mmCIF file of C-alpha atoms in Angstrom:
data_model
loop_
_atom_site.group_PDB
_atom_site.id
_atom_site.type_symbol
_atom_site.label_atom_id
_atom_site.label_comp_id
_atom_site.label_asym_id
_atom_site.label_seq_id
_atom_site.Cartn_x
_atom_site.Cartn_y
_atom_site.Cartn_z
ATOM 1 C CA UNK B 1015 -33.414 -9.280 -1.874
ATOM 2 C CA UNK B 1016 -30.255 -8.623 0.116
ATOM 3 C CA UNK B 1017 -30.965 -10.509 2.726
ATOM 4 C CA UNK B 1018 -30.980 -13.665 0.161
ATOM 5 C CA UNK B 1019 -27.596 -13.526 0.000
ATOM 6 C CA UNK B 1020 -26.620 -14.190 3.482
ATOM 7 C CA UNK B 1021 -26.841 -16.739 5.533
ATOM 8 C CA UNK B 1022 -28.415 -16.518 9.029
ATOM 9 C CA UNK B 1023 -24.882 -16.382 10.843
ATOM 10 C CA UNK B 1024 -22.361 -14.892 8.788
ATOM 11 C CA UNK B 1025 -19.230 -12.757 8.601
ATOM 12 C CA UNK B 1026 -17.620 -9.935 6.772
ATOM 13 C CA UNK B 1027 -14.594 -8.809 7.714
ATOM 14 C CA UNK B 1028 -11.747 -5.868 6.393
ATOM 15 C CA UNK B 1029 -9.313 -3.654 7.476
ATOM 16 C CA UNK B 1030 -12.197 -0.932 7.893
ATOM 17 C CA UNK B 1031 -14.453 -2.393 9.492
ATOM 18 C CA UNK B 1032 -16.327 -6.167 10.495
ATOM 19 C CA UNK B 1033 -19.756 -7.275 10.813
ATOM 20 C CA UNK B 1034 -22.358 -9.694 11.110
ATOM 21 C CA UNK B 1035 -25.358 -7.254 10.826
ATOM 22 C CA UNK B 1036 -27.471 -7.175 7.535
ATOM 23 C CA UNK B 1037 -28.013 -3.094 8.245
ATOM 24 C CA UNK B 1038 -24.471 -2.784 8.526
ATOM 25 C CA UNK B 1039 -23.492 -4.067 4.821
ATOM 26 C CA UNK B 1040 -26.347 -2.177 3.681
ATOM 27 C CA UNK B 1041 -25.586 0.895 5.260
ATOM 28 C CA UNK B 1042 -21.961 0.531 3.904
ATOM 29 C CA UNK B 1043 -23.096 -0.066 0.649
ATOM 30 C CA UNK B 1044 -24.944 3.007 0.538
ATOM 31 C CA UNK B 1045 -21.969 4.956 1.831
ATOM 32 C CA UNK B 1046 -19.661 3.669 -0.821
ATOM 33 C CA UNK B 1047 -22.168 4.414 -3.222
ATOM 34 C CA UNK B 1048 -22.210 8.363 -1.828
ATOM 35 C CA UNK B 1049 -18.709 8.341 -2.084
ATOM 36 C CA UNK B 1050 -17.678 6.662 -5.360
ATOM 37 C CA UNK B 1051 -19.030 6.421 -8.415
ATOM 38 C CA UNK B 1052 -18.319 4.372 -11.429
ATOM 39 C CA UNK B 1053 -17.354 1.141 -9.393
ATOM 40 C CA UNK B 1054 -16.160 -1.741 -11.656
ATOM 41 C CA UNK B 1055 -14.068 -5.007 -10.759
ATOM 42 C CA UNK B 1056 -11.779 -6.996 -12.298
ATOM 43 C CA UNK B 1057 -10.900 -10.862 -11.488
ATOM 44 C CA UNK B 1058 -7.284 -11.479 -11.430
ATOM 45 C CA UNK B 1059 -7.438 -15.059 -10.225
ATOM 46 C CA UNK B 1060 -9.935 -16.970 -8.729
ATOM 47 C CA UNK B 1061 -8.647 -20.377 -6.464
ATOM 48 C CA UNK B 1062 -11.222 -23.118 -5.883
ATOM 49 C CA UNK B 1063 -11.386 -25.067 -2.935
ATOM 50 C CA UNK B 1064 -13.449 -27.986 -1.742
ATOM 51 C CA UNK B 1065 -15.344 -25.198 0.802
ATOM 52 C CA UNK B 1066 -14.240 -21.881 0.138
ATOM 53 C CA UNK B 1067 -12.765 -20.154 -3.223
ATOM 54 C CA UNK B 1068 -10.287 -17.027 -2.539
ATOM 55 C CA UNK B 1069 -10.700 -14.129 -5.213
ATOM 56 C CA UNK B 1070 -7.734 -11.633 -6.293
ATOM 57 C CA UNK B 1071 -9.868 -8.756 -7.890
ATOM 58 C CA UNK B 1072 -8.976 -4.774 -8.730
ATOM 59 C CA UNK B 1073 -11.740 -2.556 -7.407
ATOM 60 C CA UNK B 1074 -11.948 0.254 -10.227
ATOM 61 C CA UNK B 1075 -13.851 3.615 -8.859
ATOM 62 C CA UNK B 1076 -13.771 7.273 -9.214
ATOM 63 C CA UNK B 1077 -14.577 9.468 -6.328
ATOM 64 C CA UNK B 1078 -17.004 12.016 -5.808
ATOM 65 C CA UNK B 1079 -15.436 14.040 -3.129
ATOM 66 C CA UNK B 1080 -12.638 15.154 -1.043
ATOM 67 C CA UNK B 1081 -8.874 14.409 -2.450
ATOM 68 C CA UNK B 1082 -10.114 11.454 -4.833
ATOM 69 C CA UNK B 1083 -13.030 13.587 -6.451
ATOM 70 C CA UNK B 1084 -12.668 12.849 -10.529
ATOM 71 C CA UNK B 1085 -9.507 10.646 -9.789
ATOM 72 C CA UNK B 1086 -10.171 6.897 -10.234
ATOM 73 C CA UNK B 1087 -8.656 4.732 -7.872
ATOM 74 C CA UNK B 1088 -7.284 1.019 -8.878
ATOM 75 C CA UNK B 1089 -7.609 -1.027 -5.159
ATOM 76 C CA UNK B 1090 -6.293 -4.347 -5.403
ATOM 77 C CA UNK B 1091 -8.078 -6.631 -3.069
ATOM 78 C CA UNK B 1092 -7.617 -10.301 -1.594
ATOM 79 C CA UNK B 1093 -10.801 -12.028 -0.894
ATOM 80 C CA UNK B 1094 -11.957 -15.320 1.188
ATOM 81 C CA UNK B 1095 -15.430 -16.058 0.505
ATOM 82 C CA UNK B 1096 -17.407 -19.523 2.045
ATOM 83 C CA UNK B 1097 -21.049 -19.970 1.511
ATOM 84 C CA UNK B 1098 -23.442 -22.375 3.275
ATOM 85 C CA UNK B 1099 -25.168 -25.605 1.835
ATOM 86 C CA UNK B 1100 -27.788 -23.400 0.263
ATOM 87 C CA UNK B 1101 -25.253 -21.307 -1.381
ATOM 88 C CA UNK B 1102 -25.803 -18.094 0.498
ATOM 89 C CA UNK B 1103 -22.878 -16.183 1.901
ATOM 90 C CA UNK B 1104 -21.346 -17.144 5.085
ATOM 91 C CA UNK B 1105 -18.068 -15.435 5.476
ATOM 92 C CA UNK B 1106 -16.618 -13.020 3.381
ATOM 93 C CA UNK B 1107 -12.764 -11.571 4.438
ATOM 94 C CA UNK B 1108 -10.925 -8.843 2.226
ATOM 95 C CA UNK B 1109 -7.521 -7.295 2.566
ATOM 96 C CA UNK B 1110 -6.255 -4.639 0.832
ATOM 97 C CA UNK B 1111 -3.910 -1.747 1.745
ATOM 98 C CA UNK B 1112 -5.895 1.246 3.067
ATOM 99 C CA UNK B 1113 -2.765 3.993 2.590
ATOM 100 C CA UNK B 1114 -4.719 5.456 -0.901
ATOM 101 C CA UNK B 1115 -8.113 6.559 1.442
ATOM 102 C CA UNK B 1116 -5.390 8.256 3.529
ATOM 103 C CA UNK B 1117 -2.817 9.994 1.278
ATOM 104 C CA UNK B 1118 -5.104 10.493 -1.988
ATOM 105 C CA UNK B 1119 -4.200 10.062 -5.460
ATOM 106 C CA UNK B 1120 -0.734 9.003 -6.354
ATOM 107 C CA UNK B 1121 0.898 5.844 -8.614
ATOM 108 C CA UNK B 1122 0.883 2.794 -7.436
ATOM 109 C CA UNK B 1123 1.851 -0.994 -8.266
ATOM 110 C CA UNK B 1124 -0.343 -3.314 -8.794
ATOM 111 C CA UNK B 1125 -0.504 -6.852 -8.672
ATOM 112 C CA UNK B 1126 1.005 -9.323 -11.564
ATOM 113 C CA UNK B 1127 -1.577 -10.728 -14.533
ATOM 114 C CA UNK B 1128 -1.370 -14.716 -13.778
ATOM 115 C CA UNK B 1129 0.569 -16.435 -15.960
ATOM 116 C CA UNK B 1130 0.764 -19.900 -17.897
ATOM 117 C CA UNK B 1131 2.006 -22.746 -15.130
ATOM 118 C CA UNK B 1132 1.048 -25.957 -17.287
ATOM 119 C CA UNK B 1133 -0.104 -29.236 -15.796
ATOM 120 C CA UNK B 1134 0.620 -28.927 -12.079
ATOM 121 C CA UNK B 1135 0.132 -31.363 -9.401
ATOM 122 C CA UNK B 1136 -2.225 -30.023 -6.324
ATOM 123 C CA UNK B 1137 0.208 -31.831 -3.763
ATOM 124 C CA UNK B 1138 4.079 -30.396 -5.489
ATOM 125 C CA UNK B 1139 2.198 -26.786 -5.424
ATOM 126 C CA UNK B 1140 1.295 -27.324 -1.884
ATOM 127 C CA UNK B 1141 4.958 -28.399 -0.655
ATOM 128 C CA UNK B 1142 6.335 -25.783 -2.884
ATOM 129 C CA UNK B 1143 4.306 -23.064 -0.798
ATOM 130 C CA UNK B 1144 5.264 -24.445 2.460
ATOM 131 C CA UNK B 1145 8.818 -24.513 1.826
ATOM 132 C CA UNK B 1146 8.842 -20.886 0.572
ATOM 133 C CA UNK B 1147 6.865 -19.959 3.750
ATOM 134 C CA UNK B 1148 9.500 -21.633 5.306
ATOM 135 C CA UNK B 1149 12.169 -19.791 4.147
ATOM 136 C CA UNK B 1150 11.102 -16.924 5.340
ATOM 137 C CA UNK B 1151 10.894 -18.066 9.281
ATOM 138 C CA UNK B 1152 13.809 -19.805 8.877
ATOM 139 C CA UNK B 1153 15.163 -16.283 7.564
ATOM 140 C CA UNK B 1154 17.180 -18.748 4.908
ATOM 141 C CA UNK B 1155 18.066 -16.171 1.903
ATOM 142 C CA UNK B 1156 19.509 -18.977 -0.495
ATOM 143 C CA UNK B 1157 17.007 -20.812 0.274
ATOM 144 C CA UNK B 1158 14.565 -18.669 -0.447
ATOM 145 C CA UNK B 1159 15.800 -17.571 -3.548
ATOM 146 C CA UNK B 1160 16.017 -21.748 -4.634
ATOM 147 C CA UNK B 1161 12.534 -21.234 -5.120
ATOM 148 C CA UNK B 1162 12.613 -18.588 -7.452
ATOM 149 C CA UNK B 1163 13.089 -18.723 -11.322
ATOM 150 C CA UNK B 1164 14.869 -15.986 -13.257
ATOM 151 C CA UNK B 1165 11.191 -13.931 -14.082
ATOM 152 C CA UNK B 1166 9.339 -13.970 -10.808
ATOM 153 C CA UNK B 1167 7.125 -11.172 -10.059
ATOM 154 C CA UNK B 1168 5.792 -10.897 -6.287
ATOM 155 C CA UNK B 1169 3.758 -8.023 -5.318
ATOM 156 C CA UNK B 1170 2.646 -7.123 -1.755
ATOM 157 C CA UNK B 1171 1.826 -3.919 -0.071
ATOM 158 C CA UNK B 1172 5.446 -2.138 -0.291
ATOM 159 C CA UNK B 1173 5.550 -2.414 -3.987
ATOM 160 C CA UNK B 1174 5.873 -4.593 -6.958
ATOM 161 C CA UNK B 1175 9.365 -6.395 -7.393
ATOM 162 C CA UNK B 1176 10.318 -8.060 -11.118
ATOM 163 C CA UNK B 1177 12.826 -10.536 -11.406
ATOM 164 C CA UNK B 1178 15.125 -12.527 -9.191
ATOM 165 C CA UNK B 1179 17.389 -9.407 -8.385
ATOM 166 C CA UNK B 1180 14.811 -6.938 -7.531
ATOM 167 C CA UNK B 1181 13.583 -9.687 -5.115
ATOM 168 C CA UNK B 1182 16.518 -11.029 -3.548
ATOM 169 C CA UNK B 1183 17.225 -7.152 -2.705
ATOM 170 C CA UNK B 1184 13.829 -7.172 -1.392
ATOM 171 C CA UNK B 1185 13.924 -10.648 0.865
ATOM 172 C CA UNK B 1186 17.757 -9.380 2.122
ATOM 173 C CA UNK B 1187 16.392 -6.162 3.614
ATOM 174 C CA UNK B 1188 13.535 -8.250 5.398
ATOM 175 C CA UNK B 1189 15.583 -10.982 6.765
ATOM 176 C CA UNK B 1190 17.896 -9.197 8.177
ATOM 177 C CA UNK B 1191 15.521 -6.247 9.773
ATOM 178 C CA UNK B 1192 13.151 -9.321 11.223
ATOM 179 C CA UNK B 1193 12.312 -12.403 12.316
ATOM 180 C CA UNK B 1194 9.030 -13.745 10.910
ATOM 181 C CA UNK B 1195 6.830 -15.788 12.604
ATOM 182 C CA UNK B 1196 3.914 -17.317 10.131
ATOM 183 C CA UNK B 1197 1.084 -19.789 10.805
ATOM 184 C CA UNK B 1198 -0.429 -20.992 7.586
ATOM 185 C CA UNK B 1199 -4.958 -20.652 8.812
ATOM 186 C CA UNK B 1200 -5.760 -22.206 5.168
ATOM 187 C CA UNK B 1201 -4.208 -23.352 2.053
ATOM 188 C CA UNK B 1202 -6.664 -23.640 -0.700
ATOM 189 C CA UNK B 1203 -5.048 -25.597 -3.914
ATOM 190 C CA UNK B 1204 -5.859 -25.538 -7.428
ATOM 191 C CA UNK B 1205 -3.481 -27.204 -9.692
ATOM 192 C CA UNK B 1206 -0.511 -24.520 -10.221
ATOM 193 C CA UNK B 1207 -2.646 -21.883 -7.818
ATOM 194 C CA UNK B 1208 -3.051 -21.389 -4.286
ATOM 195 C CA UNK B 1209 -4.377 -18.905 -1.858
ATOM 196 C CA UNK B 1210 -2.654 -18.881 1.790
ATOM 197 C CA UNK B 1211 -4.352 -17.358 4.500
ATOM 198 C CA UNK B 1212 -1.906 -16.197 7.102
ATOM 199 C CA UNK B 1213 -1.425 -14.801 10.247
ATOM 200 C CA UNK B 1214 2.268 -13.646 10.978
ATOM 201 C CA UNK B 1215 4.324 -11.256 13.401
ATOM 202 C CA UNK B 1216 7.037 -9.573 12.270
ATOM 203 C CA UNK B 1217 9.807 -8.985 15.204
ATOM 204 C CA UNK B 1218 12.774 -6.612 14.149
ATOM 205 C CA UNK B 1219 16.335 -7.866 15.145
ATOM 206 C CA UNK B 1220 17.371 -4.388 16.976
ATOM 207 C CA UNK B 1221 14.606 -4.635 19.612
ATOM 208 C CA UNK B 1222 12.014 -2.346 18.727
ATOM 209 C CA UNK B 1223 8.098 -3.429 18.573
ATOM 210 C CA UNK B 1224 6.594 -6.574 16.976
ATOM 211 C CA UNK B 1225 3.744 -5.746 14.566
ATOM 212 C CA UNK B 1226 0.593 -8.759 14.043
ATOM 213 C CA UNK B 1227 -1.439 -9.001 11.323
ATOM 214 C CA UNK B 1228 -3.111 -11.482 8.761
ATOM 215 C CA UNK B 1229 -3.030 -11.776 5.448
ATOM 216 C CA UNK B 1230 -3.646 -13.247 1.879
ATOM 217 C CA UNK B 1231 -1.632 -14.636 -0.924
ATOM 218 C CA UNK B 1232 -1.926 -15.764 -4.411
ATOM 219 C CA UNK B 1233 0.639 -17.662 -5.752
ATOM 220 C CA UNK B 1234 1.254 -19.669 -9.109
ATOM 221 C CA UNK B 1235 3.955 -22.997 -8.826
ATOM 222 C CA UNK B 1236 5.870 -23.294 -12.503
ATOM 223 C CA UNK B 1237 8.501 -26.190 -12.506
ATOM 224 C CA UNK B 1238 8.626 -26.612 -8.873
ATOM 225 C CA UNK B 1239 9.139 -22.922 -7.953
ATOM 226 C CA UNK B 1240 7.156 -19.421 -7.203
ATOM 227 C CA UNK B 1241 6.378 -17.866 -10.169
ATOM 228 C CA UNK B 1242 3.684 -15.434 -9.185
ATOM 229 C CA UNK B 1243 3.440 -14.035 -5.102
ATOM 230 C CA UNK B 1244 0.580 -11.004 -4.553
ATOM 231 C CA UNK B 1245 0.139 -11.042 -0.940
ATOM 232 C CA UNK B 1246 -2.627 -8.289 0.621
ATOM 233 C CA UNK B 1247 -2.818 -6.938 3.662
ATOM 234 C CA UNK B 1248 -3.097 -3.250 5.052
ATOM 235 C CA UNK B 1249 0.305 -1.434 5.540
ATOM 236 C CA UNK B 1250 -0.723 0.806 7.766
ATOM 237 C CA UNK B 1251 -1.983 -1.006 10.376
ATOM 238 C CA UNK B 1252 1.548 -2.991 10.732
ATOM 239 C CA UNK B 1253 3.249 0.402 10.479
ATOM 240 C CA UNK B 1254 2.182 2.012 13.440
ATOM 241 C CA UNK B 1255 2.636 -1.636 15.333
ATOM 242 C CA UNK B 1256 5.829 -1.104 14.504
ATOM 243 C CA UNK B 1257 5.910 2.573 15.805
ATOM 244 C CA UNK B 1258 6.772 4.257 11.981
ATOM 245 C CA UNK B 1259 3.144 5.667 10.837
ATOM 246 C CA UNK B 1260 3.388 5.600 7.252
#
């Protein structure tokens, strides 16, 4: 039974919608189910912590009506999940970008396959992650390239970007439209791997409105620098914070 799966107080939260009401997930399960057909996933990474374990998956489904009917729809998703002492669920928290529910079918990146990082020390992957965060409040563009090596691929909800050029491009056009401010909420460590759970506010330098949010990222530490970066979060929520509806 469902209701097996849950603890008695628990969580799960999206960029749709939040609840802690058994009839609610059921009732959206049944509504996906109308909706969608063929749902499969796929787990890109999975990061193990001493509490929780974050999930990087691609939801696979094909719609049965309105712009996505017959067209199958590839949703990368970020996922926090934290169960109770008997194992049932007690939070759950996705991301994902919600801009393919509202323009239909069209191409779109997806997120990096993981790569091979070696023997990696939990603690140099953790520093390495908070210095890159760094970086970016700091709004340090050298710096923040220092921690990239020649065949990084980072991926968030504006696009995928290969290589160090594509993503110093990238990081130049942020730091100098904002200021970043970014409070880590949890770091879970594997080895090489880490999830981040963030919440940030971006404020742009000519004076226009700050945008809030949260977010997740994956990210795989080779030889002391970011390899792999897939950070989720919904795109057009910060858009129209930022007054430019996508």
């Amino acid at each position: 039974p469902l209701d097996d799966a849950f603890a008695e107080q628990f969580q799960c939260i999206g960029p749709i919608d939040t609840t802690s009401v058994l009839a609610d997930v059921v009732a959206h399960q049944a509504q996906s189910r109308a909706t969608w057909d063929q749902r499969s996933y796929r787990i890109l990474s999975v990061v193990c912590g001493e509490t929780s374990a974050a999930l990087q998956v691609e939801l696979s489904m094909t719609g049965r009506e309105g712009p996505w009917a017959g067209q199958t729809l590839a949703l990368p998703i970020g996922a926090v999940v934290e169960l109770d002492e008997q194992g049932r669920l007690r939070r759950w928290q996705e991301w994902f970008d919600t801009t393919p529910f509202r323009r239909g079918p069209a191409e779109r990146a997806l997120p990096p396959a993981a790569v091979e990082v070696g023997a990696t020390d939990g603690a140099v992957t953790r520093t390495v992650v908070e210095g890159w965060l760094q970086t970016h409040r700091d709004g340090d563009l050298p710096a923040a390239l220092a921690y990239l090596p020649d065949d990084v691929v980072t991926y968030d909800s504006y696009g995928r970007h290969e290589g160090l050029a594509r993503n110093e491009k990238y990081l130049r056009n942020a730091f100098t439209a904002f200021d970043s401010l970014i409070e880590v909420t949890d770091l879970i460590v594997d080895g090489g791997s880490a999830a981040v759970q963030m919440a940030w506010e971006l404020r742009p330098k000519d004076g226009g409105q700050s945008a809030r949010s949260t977010s997740v990222a994956f990210c795989q530490v080779r030889d002391g620098r970011v390899v792999r970066w897939s950070e989720h979060y919904d795109l057009p929520y910060v858009l129209r914070q930022l007054g430019k509806p996508r």
